[in-house]
Structure formats: structure tokens, C-alpha cells
PDB file of C-alpha atoms in Angstrom:
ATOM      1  CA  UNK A   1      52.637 135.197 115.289  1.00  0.00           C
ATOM      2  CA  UNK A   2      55.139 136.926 113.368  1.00  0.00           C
ATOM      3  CA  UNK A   3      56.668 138.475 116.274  1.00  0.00           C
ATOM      4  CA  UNK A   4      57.015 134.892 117.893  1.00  0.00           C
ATOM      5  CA  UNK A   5      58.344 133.703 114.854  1.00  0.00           C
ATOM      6  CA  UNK A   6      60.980 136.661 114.654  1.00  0.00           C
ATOM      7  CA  UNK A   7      62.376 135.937 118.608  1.00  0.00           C
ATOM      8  CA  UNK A   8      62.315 131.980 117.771  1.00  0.00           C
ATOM      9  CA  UNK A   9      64.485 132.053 114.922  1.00  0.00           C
ATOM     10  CA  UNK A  10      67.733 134.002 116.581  1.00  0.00           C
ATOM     11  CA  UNK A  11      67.310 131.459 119.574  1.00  0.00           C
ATOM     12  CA  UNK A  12      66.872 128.499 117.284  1.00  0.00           C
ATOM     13  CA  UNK A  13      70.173 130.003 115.046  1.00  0.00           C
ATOM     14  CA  UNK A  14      72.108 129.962 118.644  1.00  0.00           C
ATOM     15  CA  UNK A  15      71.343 126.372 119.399  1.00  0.00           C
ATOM     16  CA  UNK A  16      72.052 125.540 116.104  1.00  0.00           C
ATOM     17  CA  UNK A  17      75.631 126.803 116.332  1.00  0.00           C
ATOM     18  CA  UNK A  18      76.029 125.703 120.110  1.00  0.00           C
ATOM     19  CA  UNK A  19      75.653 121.831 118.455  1.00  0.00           C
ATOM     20  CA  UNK A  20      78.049 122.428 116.420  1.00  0.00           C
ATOM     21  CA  UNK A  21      80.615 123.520 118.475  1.00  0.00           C
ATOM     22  CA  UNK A  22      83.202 120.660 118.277  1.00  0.00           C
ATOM     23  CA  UNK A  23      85.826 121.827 116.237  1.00  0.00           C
ATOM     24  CA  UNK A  24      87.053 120.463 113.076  1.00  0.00           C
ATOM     25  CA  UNK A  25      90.382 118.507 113.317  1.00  0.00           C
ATOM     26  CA  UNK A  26      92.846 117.837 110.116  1.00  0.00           C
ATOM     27  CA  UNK A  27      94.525 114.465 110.480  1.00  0.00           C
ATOM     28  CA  UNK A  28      96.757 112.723 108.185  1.00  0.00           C
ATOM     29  CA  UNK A  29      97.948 109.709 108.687  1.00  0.00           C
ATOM     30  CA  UNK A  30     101.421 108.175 107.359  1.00  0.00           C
ATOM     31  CA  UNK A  31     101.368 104.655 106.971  1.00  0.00           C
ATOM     32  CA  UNK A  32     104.448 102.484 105.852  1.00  0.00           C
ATOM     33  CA  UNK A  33     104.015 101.740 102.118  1.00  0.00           C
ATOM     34  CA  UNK A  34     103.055  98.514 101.595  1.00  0.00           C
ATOM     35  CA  UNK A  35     101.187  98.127 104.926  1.00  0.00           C
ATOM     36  CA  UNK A  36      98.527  95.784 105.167  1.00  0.00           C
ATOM     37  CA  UNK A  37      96.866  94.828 108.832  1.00  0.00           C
ATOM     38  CA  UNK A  38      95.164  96.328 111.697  1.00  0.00           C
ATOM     39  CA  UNK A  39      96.832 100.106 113.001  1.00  0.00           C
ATOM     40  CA  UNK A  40      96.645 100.685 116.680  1.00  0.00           C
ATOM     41  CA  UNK A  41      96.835 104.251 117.489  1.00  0.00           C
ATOM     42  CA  UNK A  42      97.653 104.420 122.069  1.00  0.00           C
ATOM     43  CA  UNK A  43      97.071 107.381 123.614  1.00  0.00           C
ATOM     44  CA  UNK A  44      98.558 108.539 127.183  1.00  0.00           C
ATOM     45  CA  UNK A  45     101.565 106.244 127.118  1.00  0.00           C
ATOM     46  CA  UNK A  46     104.179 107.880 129.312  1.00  0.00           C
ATOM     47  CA  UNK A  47     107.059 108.582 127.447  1.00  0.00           C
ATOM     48  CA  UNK A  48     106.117 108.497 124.149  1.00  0.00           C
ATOM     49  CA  UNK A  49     106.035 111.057 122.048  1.00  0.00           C
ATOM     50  CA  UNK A  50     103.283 113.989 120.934  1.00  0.00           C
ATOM     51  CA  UNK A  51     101.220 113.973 118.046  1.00  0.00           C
ATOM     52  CA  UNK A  52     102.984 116.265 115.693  1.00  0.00           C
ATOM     53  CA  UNK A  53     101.733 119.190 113.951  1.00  0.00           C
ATOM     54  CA  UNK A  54     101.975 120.715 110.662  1.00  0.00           C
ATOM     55  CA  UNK A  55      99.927 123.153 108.922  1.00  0.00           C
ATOM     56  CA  UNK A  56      97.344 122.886 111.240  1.00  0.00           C
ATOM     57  CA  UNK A  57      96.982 119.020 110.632  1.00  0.00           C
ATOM     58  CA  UNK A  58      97.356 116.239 113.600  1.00  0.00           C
ATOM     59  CA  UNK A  59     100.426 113.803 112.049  1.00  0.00           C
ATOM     60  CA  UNK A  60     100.282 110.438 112.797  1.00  0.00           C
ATOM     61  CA  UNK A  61     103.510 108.804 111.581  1.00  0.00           C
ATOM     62  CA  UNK A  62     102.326 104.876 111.724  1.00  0.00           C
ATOM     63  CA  UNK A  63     105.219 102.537 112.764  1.00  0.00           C
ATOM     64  CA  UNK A  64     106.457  99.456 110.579  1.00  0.00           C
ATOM     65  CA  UNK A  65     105.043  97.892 113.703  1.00  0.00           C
ATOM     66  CA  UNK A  66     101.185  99.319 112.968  1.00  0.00           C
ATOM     67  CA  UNK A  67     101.435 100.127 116.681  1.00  0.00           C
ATOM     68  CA  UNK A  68     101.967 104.218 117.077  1.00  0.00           C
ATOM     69  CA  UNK A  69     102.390 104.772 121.049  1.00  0.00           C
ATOM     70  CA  UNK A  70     101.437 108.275 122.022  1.00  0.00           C
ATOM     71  CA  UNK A  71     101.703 110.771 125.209  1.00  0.00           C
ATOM     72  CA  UNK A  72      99.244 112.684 123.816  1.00  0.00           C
ATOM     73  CA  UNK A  73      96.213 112.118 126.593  1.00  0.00           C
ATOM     74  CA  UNK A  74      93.030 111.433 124.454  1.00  0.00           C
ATOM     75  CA  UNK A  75      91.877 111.718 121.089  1.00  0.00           C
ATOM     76  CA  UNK A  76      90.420 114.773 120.098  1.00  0.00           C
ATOM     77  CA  UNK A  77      86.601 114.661 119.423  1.00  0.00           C
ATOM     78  CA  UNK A  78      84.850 116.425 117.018  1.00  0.00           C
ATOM     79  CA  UNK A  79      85.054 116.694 113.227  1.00  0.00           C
ATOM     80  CA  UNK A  80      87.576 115.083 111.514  1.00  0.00           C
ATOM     81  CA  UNK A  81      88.849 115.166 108.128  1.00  0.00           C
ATOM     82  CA  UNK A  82      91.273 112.384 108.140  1.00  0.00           C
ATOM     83  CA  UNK A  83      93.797 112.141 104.739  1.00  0.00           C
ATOM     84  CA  UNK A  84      95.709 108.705 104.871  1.00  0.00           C
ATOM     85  CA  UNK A  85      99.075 108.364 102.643  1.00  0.00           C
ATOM     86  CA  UNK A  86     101.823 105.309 102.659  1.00  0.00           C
ATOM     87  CA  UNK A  87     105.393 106.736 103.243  1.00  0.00           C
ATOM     88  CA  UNK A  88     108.470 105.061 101.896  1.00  0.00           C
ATOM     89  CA  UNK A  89     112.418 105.342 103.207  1.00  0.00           C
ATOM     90  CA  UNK A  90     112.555 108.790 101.205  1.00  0.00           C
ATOM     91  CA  UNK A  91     109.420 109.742 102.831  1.00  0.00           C
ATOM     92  CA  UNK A  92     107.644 110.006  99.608  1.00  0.00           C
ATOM     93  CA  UNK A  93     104.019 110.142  99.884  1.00  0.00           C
ATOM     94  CA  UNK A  94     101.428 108.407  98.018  1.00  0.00           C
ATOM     95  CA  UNK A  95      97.302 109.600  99.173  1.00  0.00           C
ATOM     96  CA  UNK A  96      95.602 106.192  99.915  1.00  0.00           C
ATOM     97  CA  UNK A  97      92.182 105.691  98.591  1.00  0.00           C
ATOM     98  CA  UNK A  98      89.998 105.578 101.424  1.00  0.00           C
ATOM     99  CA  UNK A  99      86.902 104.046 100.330  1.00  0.00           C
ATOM    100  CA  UNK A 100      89.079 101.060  99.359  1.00  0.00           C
ATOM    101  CA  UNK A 101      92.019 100.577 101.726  1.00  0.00           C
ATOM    102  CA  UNK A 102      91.000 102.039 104.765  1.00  0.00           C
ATOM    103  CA  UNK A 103      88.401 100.365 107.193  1.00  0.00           C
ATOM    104  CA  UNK A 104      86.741  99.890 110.017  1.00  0.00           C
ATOM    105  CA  UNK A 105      88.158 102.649 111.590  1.00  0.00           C
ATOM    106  CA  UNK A 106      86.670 103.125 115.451  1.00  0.00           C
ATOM    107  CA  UNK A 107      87.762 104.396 118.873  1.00  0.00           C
ATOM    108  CA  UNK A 108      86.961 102.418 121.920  1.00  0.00           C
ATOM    109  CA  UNK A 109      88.356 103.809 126.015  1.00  0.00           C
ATOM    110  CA  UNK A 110      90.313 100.913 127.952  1.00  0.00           C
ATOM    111  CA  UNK A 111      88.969  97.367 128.071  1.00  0.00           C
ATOM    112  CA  UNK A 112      89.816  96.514 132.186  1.00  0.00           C
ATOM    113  CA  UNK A 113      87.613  96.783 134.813  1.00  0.00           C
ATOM    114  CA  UNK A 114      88.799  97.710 138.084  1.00  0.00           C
ATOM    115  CA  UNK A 115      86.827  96.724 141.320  1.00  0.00           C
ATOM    116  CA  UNK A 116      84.526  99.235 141.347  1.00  0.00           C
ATOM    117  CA  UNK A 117      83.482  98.772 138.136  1.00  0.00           C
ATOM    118  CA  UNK A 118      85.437 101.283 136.770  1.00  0.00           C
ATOM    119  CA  UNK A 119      86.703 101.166 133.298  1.00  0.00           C
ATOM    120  CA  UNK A 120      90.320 102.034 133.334  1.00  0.00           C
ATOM    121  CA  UNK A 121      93.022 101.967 130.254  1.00  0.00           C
ATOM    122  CA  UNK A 122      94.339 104.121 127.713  1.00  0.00           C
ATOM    123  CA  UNK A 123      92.001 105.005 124.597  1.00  0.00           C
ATOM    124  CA  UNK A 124      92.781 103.050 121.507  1.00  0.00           C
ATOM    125  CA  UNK A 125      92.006 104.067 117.938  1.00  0.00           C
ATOM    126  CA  UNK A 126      91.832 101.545 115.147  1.00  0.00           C
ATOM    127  CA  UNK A 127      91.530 101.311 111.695  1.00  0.00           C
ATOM    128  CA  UNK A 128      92.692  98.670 108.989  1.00  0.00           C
ATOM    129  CA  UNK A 129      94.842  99.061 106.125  1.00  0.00           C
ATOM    130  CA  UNK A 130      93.926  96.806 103.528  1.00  0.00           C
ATOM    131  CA  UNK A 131      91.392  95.458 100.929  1.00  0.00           C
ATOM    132  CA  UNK A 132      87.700  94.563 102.229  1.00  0.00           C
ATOM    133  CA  UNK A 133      89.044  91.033 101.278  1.00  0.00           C
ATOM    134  CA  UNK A 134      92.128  91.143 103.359  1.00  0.00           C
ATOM    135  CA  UNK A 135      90.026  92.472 106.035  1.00  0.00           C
ATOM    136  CA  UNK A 136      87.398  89.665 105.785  1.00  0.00           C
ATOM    137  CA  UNK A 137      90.871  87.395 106.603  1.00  0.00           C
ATOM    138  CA  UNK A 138      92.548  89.079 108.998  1.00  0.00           C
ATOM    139  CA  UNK A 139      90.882  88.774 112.845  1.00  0.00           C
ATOM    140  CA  UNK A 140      90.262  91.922 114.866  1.00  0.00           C
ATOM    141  CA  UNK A 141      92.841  93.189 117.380  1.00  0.00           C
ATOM    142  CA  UNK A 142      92.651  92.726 120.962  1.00  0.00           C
ATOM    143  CA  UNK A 143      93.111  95.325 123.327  1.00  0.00           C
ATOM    144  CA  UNK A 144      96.660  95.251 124.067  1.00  0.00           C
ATOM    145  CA  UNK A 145      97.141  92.931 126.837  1.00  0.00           C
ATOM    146  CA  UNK A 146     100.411  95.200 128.418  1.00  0.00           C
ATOM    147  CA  UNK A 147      97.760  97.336 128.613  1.00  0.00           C
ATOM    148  CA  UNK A 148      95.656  96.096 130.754  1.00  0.00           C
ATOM    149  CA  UNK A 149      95.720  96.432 134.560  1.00  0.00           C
TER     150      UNK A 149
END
């Protein structure tokens, strides 16, 4: 029994760490100050810019528009520890308290259908910015409709 119990527990410590294989992945994200609605987050738009970097964090540098177009192809899965701060014109930044400003935050792949049945369109991440009662009053977003094929 104990010599079962002493080859179990290495194999058992290897599938552990084989689960948990998805890396980690820093992201801040820079919202304009005073921001309050639904941020759309569009990855593998042609033309667009990257996802910038710094000190090993993913930057997401929200538009005025809440709409932040991206080339970079997908999100990246795993982990996350996500820090959200507003920005103002001197890019001053201010930590935003997540547990009260930040919700319904979710990832969902493209909403068309082509004729095989196929679901085709970019991946969209979304989160509001706002109190639980400005969320209660403010509809969710659609897919983007330019987006569609």
C-alpha cells in the first residue's frame, strides 16, 4: 500500500501542475476618467493597433469612445489579474475600485453564422464601467453590427 501510495502521489503532483498550466496574464486597463457605460474590447481588426506592453502587463488604453479596436488576434486565456484605473489629459491615474465600478465583465467569439453553421467574427470582451445602479439602467451592447458578416 505504501509503495502504491508513494508512485500515486508524483503522478497525481504532475497532473496537478499540467491543469494549471495556463499562464498568468497582468492586465491593466486605462479607462477615460469619468467613464460610465459599456467597454468593448475587438480583437483581430486589421489595422489597428497591438496591445501594448509594460512591465510585463497587457495595456489596454480604453478610447473616449469605450470602443478599443485591436490587431491583436485573440484574447489570451488563462489567469488574469486585471487592475482597472481612469486616465485624465495628463495621463494621471486613479486605481478604480473593482468590486464597485467594474461589472459584468465577459468574453463571447463572433455572433454570425455562416452557412455551414459556422460561427465567424472577431472575439469581443466586455465589461461595464459604472455603479450596479447605472448598470441596472443602461441596456447591454450588441455585437457590433460592422462586425458582422
Amino acid at each position: 500500500m505504501k509503495k502504491t501510495l508513494f508512485l500515486l502521489i508524483p503522478l497525481l503532483l504532475l497532473v496537478l501542475a499540467s491543469c494549471s498550466s495556463n499562464k498568468s496574464k497582468l492586465n491593466t486597463y486605462l479607462i477615460p476618467k469619468n467613464y460610465v457605460g459599456w467597454v468593448q474590447i475587438i480583437y483581430n481588426q486589421e489595422g489597428f493597433t497591438a496591445i501594448g506592453q509594460a512591465n510585463g502587463r497587457n495595456i489596454f488604453t480604453i478610447p473616449e469612445s469605450g470602443v478599443l479596436k485591436t490587431s491583436t488576434p485573440d484574447v489570451e486565456y488563462g489567469v488574469s489579474f486585471e487592475e482597472f484605473y481612469y486616465y485624465d489629459e495628463q495621463n494621471r491615474q486613479q486605481k478604480i475600485d473593482v468590486d464597485q465600478m467594474i461589472h459584468g465583465h465577459h468574453i463571447g467569439d463572433g455572433e454570425s453564422v455562416n452557412g455551414s453553421g459556422k460561427i465567424e467574427g472577431p472575439t469581443v470582451q466586455e465589461f461595464f464601467v459604472g455603479t450596479e445602479t447605472q448598470l441596472q439602467n443602461t441596456p447591454d451592447p450588441d455585437y457590433p453590427v460592422e462586425l458582422m458578416k
